[in-house]
Amino acid sequence: MSTAIPVQEDTGALDRVRALESECLLQNYARYPLVLDRGKGCYVFDPAGKRYLDFITGIGVNALGHAHPRLVKVIREQATRLLHTSNLYFHAYQGALAERLAQASGLHRTFFCNSGAESMEGALKMVRAHGHKIDPQKYEIVALHNSFHGRTLGALSITGQEKYRQDFEPLLPGARFVPPNDEVALEQVVSDRTAGIVVEWIQGEGGIFPMSTEYLRKARELADRYNALLVFDEIQCGVGRVGKYFAYQLVDPVILPDVMVAAKPLACGIPMGVVVANDRAAQSIGSGMHGSTFGGGPLACRVALEFMDILDELLPHIEEMGCYFRGKLGELQKQFSFIREVRGQGLMIGVELSFSGKQLVLDALDLGLLMNCTHDTVLRFLPPYIATEKEIDRAIGILKRVFKLAAKRGDAGPAAHQGDVH
Ligand SMILES: Cc1ncc(COP(=O)(O)O)c(C=O)c1O
């Protein structure tokens, strides 16, 4: 018999779920006060039936919103056929998906796993093995301040934020951190000892900060000069999020990495991560050197294949809706002086405030809009790719009310409070 707490249309569900979790779960998450029960399109619903416009999509995962009919169909069908095979055997979908990813990315070899951090671990092993083959002293990995690459020990080792690392030191030796968008600093640190350079094209958790094209070209040039692998972390900014398959395709000519990691939206909520590499990088991992029991299972691969088909047609829409949303946020910026900046590409958008945005996230939730706050002052929006002007207008309406509340409370301090609402 199931012992899950029945939450259907239950207004007391939050208290009971929270009480049980506080007794039985590791206390590592600070959750918002909301129990989610179901979703449809761009909306999710709590057990009492209250509707929330989902503009955070499980931190960039539910790219097609919720209960997308084509994904539901594929999941249903595959569940009746075959859920798991392990990697002891072949199934029909890994190769097909790898081929699709190669067409979309320009990189020809894929390793499948289950999360962003796991894909970053795979990339780090690739980088280390690449360096090791050339010289055992070639093990340094250059990464950026303010980056985020995941919570495993390897991924943390190259995450450039002290708050995530401090409790777990010492981490992997050889990580060298440099400030983002500083070509001189990069040139000073990359050397013959460098096995890899790891960059998020747009730092997501770090507050939606894009890298400049010149910086990324310099990273490419240095990786080539010192025979190091250039790794792009596309876990948050990739797979359609910015209106291209991958963020590195935003510039012309494309700056191709040697290795690219992606995860979040790839199977739209069925866990999946990938390491996608060119032949030079891929050849550093030989038989038996890496693996994953669950990685690339038939269910996740089929869903991802269906998603890639849908994504082909959605890319221009993502770009268009991103422009529309940023334009509307820009109008709000003119009305509220505490909005410092609106940043982002496609449907990966940050709104930098002059004060902590935590209360605003709660206010928005109360009014039926899900977003989150990163780096304390940046409201982060990762809407579903299927969002239209209608949903964006609704989000903007709620945000306007949220900003008015903040202005009235004087969240930005007394001086800013005076002229906040025009
Ligand atoms: C850029 C980036 N890299 C890596 C990760 C880690 O992914 P996961 O949480 O799936 O392990 C994240 C997660 O937010 C991310 O945004």
XYZ file of C-alpha atoms and ligand atoms in Angstrom:
438
model
C 0.000 0.000 0.000
C 1.272 3.476 -0.809
C 2.129 5.579 2.224
C 2.443 8.840 0.280
C 0.504 11.674 1.826
C -2.683 12.155 -0.226
C -2.536 15.729 -1.453
C -5.459 15.759 -3.876
C -7.451 18.944 -3.309
C -6.130 19.135 0.218
C -5.553 22.621 1.578
C -3.560 21.341 4.578
C -1.105 19.422 2.402
C 1.744 21.908 2.780
C 1.931 21.642 6.564
C 1.794 17.875 6.581
C 4.269 17.367 3.739
C 6.626 19.854 5.347
C 6.376 18.212 8.779
C 7.112 14.768 7.383
C 10.026 16.013 5.302
C 11.523 17.877 8.245
C 11.640 14.576 10.121
C 12.776 12.272 7.342
C 14.772 14.184 4.736
C 18.291 15.471 4.726
C 17.809 19.142 5.518
C 19.768 20.451 2.533
C 17.003 22.210 0.587
C 15.300 25.490 1.449
C 11.998 24.952 -0.341
C 9.363 27.548 -1.180
C 6.050 27.033 0.639
C 4.303 25.223 -2.185
C 3.323 21.602 -2.821
C 2.992 20.866 -6.524
C 0.394 18.372 -7.554
C 0.078 18.492 -11.344
C 0.886 20.574 -14.395
C -0.568 21.392 -17.800
C 1.154 23.505 -20.454
C 2.773 26.578 -18.874
C 0.941 26.101 -15.565
C 1.333 23.990 -12.430
C -1.315 23.463 -9.770
C -1.199 22.971 -6.013
C -3.373 20.335 -4.290
C -6.149 22.863 -3.701
C -6.268 23.602 -7.434
C -4.563 27.024 -7.351
C -2.803 27.733 -10.635
C 0.757 29.047 -10.991
C 2.395 30.281 -14.169
C 5.634 28.299 -14.291
C 8.448 30.616 -15.403
C 11.232 28.651 -13.719
C 10.349 25.182 -15.145
C 12.161 23.135 -12.524
C 15.252 25.294 -13.114
C 15.192 25.039 -16.866
C 14.065 21.431 -17.233
C 10.398 21.394 -18.274
C 11.151 22.984 -21.630
C 7.825 21.952 -23.155
C 5.882 22.844 -20.048
C 3.867 20.104 -18.404
C 2.050 17.061 -19.780
C 2.971 17.865 -23.380
C 0.782 15.458 -25.400
C 3.593 14.213 -27.651
C 5.857 13.464 -24.696
C 3.044 11.816 -22.748
C 2.365 9.562 -25.726
C 5.992 8.509 -26.099
C 6.413 7.920 -22.353
C 3.251 5.804 -22.204
C 4.271 3.735 -25.187
C 7.860 3.173 -24.062
C 6.764 2.298 -20.510
C 4.847 -0.649 -21.918
C 7.839 -1.849 -23.972
C 11.160 -1.379 -22.176
C 12.288 1.014 -19.450
C 15.862 -0.020 -18.772
C 18.532 -2.136 -20.380
C 21.807 -1.018 -18.689
C 24.715 -0.481 -21.043
C 25.416 -4.199 -21.296
C 23.155 -4.316 -24.352
C 22.121 -2.216 -27.331
C 18.770 -0.572 -27.797
C 17.507 1.384 -30.772
C 17.553 4.909 -29.362
C 21.020 5.819 -28.028
C 22.669 5.843 -31.428
C 19.748 7.697 -32.981
C 19.848 10.387 -30.309
C 23.643 10.691 -30.491
C 23.289 11.226 -34.245
C 20.711 13.982 -33.642
C 22.977 15.614 -31.074
C 25.884 15.472 -33.502
C 23.797 17.180 -36.187
C 22.703 19.858 -33.711
C 26.064 20.422 -32.018
C 28.772 19.756 -34.623
C 30.427 17.321 -32.174
C 30.316 13.673 -33.063
C 30.581 11.436 -30.025
C 28.169 11.276 -27.113
C 28.264 9.714 -23.666
C 24.921 9.489 -21.872
C 24.378 9.956 -18.159
C 21.700 11.265 -15.812
C 22.344 14.797 -14.605
C 24.325 17.935 -15.155
C 26.885 17.169 -12.481
C 27.378 13.655 -13.833
C 27.972 15.016 -17.308
C 30.510 17.463 -15.915
C 32.252 14.564 -14.144
C 32.489 12.769 -17.482
C 33.943 15.866 -19.134
C 36.483 16.299 -16.320
C 37.609 12.701 -16.686
C 37.976 13.288 -20.414
C 40.084 16.376 -19.759
C 42.257 14.610 -17.179
C 42.758 11.557 -19.407
C 43.617 13.809 -22.346
C 46.256 15.636 -20.289
C 47.573 12.444 -18.736
C 48.279 10.893 -22.134
C 50.440 13.869 -23.060
C 52.221 14.376 -19.714
C 51.210 13.408 -16.135
C 51.944 17.022 -15.130
C 49.336 18.279 -17.592
C 46.377 18.149 -15.218
C 45.378 21.734 -14.547
C 41.847 22.839 -15.362
C 41.138 26.511 -15.837
C 37.678 27.637 -14.740
C 35.963 30.916 -13.993
C 35.073 32.825 -10.870
C 31.320 32.959 -10.313
C 30.749 29.744 -12.296
C 28.555 26.815 -11.271
C 29.173 23.320 -12.582
C 27.383 21.014 -10.128
C 27.570 19.490 -6.654
C 29.771 16.421 -7.058
C 33.338 16.718 -5.791
C 34.778 17.001 -9.297
C 32.253 19.565 -10.507
C 32.645 21.519 -7.264
C 36.398 21.586 -7.773
C 35.920 23.815 -10.804
C 32.946 25.779 -9.456
C 34.193 29.302 -8.849
C 32.071 30.156 -5.838
C 33.511 29.750 -2.361
C 30.126 29.178 -0.705
C 29.639 25.873 -2.529
C 33.204 24.650 -2.052
C 34.200 25.673 1.452
C 32.749 22.724 3.410
C 34.370 20.125 1.164
C 37.944 21.270 0.772
C 40.398 19.930 -0.196
C 38.912 19.299 -3.623
C 40.596 18.144 -6.854
C 44.072 19.569 -7.197
C 44.889 21.622 -10.265
C 41.830 23.903 -10.553
C 42.891 27.439 -11.515
C 40.276 30.184 -11.342
C 40.270 33.355 -13.411
C 37.804 36.252 -13.628
C 35.243 35.970 -16.435
C 35.705 38.081 -19.552
C 39.313 38.941 -18.707
C 41.424 37.807 -21.647
C 44.699 38.927 -20.092
C 44.095 36.904 -16.914
C 43.186 33.871 -19.009
C 46.333 34.169 -21.099
C 48.429 34.438 -17.936
C 47.118 31.233 -16.383
C 46.817 28.858 -19.364
C 50.060 26.959 -19.954
C 51.496 23.603 -21.021
C 50.148 22.232 -17.730
C 46.576 23.069 -18.733
C 44.529 20.021 -19.696
C 41.232 21.875 -20.096
C 39.415 25.196 -19.957
C 35.791 25.101 -18.748
C 33.337 27.902 -19.472
C 29.593 28.492 -19.144
C 28.677 30.607 -22.169
C 26.136 32.372 -19.980
C 26.699 31.930 -16.245
C 23.289 30.839 -14.983
C 23.413 30.290 -11.262
C 26.013 33.065 -11.167
C 23.327 35.607 -12.126
C 22.782 35.321 -15.926
C 26.138 36.764 -16.979
C 27.139 36.204 -20.628
C 30.730 35.774 -21.783
C 31.956 38.059 -24.533
C 32.681 36.645 -27.970
C 36.276 37.936 -27.801
C 36.794 36.106 -24.518
C 35.527 32.831 -25.905
C 37.650 33.209 -29.032
C 40.658 33.750 -26.779
C 39.743 30.612 -24.813
C 39.551 28.646 -28.083
C 42.876 30.032 -29.273
C 44.631 29.232 -25.971
C 43.199 25.719 -25.827
C 44.576 25.115 -29.328
C 47.924 26.709 -28.548
C 48.493 24.521 -25.465
C 46.753 21.346 -26.670
C 44.110 21.616 -23.962
C 40.411 20.733 -24.324
C 37.882 23.561 -24.413
C 34.741 22.527 -22.517
C 31.476 24.467 -22.684
C 28.984 23.871 -19.892
C 25.631 24.166 -21.698
C 23.664 22.572 -18.871
C 21.588 25.669 -18.219
C 22.077 27.784 -21.345
C 21.945 24.940 -23.883
C 19.462 22.752 -25.766
C 17.310 25.553 -27.139
C 17.204 27.814 -24.095
C 18.767 30.782 -25.903
C 17.004 30.218 -29.232
C 19.832 28.127 -30.720
C 20.520 24.461 -30.121
C 23.517 25.495 -28.055
C 24.601 28.899 -26.767
C 27.955 28.684 -28.565
C 25.982 28.924 -31.816
C 24.932 32.476 -30.967
C 27.997 33.885 -32.724
C 29.028 33.689 -36.340
C 31.397 32.021 -37.050
C 30.609 29.507 -34.341
C 33.264 28.922 -31.676
C 33.198 25.151 -31.417
C 34.316 23.535 -28.132
C 36.069 20.168 -27.955
C 33.605 18.969 -25.349
C 30.120 20.150 -24.486
C 27.997 19.068 -21.554
C 24.221 19.432 -21.486
C 21.418 18.102 -19.337
C 18.406 19.910 -17.868
C 15.838 20.185 -20.738
C 17.186 17.336 -22.820
C 14.540 14.809 -21.834
C 12.143 17.412 -20.404
C 12.068 15.979 -16.885
C 13.236 12.408 -17.390
C 16.792 12.626 -15.994
C 19.422 12.808 -18.727
C 22.844 14.355 -19.130
C 25.301 14.158 -22.009
C 28.959 14.669 -22.731
C 29.314 15.439 -26.430
C 32.846 15.549 -27.800
C 34.901 15.744 -30.964
C 37.112 12.807 -31.879
C 40.260 14.361 -30.386
C 38.603 14.600 -26.948
C 36.590 11.387 -27.213
C 39.614 9.221 -27.943
C 40.976 9.921 -24.458
C 38.252 7.687 -22.971
C 38.849 4.077 -23.907
C 36.996 0.877 -23.160
C 36.120 0.469 -19.465
C 37.326 3.954 -18.467
C 33.869 5.401 -17.785
C 30.252 4.301 -17.515
C 26.818 4.756 -15.971
C 24.193 2.130 -15.145
C 21.199 4.325 -15.907
C 22.803 6.504 -18.551
C 21.048 6.589 -21.924
C 18.131 4.334 -21.063
C 15.480 3.771 -23.746
C 12.838 5.910 -22.047
C 15.029 8.995 -21.646
C 16.467 8.622 -25.159
C 13.065 8.297 -26.799
C 11.715 11.320 -24.972
C 14.813 13.322 -25.918
C 14.449 12.294 -29.570
C 10.829 13.457 -29.561
C 11.872 16.680 -27.866
C 14.590 17.334 -30.457
C 11.981 16.977 -33.216
C 9.754 19.518 -31.519
C 12.674 21.822 -30.738
C 13.647 22.115 -34.417
C 10.472 24.084 -35.015
C 10.494 25.978 -31.730
C 13.901 27.687 -31.999
C 12.684 30.855 -33.800
C 9.757 31.091 -31.384
C 12.135 30.954 -28.386
C 14.191 33.797 -29.823
C 11.082 35.845 -30.579
C 9.492 35.305 -27.175
C 12.809 36.075 -25.475
C 12.952 39.460 -27.249
C 9.335 40.136 -26.357
C 9.840 39.259 -22.680
C 13.055 41.278 -22.368
C 11.343 44.228 -24.075
C 8.481 44.130 -21.572
C 10.921 43.801 -18.668
C 12.784 46.803 -20.096
C 9.541 48.791 -19.870
C 9.240 47.800 -16.204
C 12.829 48.892 -15.691
C 11.840 52.396 -16.800
C 9.104 52.422 -14.177
C 11.038 50.996 -11.237
C 14.416 52.536 -10.588
C 15.504 49.613 -8.391
C 15.713 47.391 -11.503
C 19.384 47.727 -12.347
C 19.602 45.582 -15.446
C 17.723 43.112 -17.612
C 20.130 40.480 -19.005
C 19.980 37.304 -21.008
C 19.382 35.601 -24.319
C 16.319 33.802 -25.589
C 14.332 32.493 -22.653
C 17.195 32.666 -20.138
C 16.639 35.989 -18.448
C 17.888 37.722 -15.312
C 16.572 40.914 -13.738
C 19.139 42.471 -11.434
C 17.684 44.435 -8.518
C 19.381 46.870 -6.165
C 18.308 44.708 -3.183
C 17.639 41.076 -2.291
C 14.904 39.557 -4.438
C 13.941 36.799 -1.996
C 10.753 38.442 -0.765
C 9.723 39.228 -4.347
C 9.869 35.546 -5.233
C 7.446 34.836 -2.366
C 5.184 37.715 -3.402
C 5.112 36.437 -6.981
C 4.341 32.929 -5.777
C 1.449 34.285 -3.782
C 0.149 35.992 -6.916
C 0.551 32.859 -9.030
C 3.928 33.229 -10.747
C 6.918 30.919 -10.238
C 10.406 32.381 -10.685
C 13.477 32.241 -8.482
C 16.259 34.414 -7.244
C 19.934 33.721 -7.765
C 22.935 35.540 -6.384
C 20.579 37.217 -3.931
C 19.684 40.144 -6.192
C 18.917 38.535 -9.565
C 15.406 37.367 -10.406
C 15.816 34.445 -12.768
C 13.322 33.436 -15.436
C 13.583 30.183 -17.383
C 10.112 30.009 -18.978
C 8.939 27.020 -20.997
C 9.778 27.199 -24.705
C 6.080 27.001 -25.492
C 5.286 30.274 -23.681
C 3.463 32.801 -25.864
C 2.872 36.549 -25.592
C -0.225 35.728 -23.577
C 1.703 34.011 -20.777
C 4.477 36.608 -20.920
C 1.920 39.421 -20.563
C 0.449 37.620 -17.589
C 3.886 37.266 -15.986
C 4.596 40.946 -16.608
C 1.249 41.898 -15.006
C 2.119 39.906 -11.882
C 5.656 41.275 -11.783
C 4.352 44.813 -11.963
C 2.243 44.148 -8.890
C 5.220 42.550 -7.151
C 7.455 45.541 -7.923
C 4.768 47.954 -6.710
C 4.591 46.045 -3.429
C 8.380 46.220 -3.086
C 8.324 49.955 -3.792
C 5.592 50.497 -1.231
C 7.488 48.513 1.411
C 10.644 50.443 0.606
C 12.656 47.287 -0.121
C 15.224 49.332 -2.045
C 15.758 51.730 0.856
C 14.168 55.114 1.604
C 15.883 57.127 -1.169
C 14.915 54.758 -3.951
C 11.452 54.421 -2.439
C 10.555 58.051 -3.251
C 10.661 57.821 -6.998
C 10.128 54.150 -7.529
C 6.713 54.016 -9.124
C 6.324 56.403 -11.999
C 25.640 25.530 -15.622
C 25.310 24.351 -14.740
N 26.168 23.336 -14.673
C 25.906 22.249 -13.914
C 24.750 22.155 -13.177
C 24.474 20.931 -12.347
O 23.410 20.217 -12.885
P 22.621 19.126 -12.006
O 21.908 19.863 -10.930
O 21.687 18.456 -12.985
O 23.623 18.188 -11.465
C 23.828 23.195 -13.211
C 22.604 23.140 -12.397
O 21.938 24.114 -12.143
C 24.119 24.331 -14.018
O 23.266 25.359 -14.091
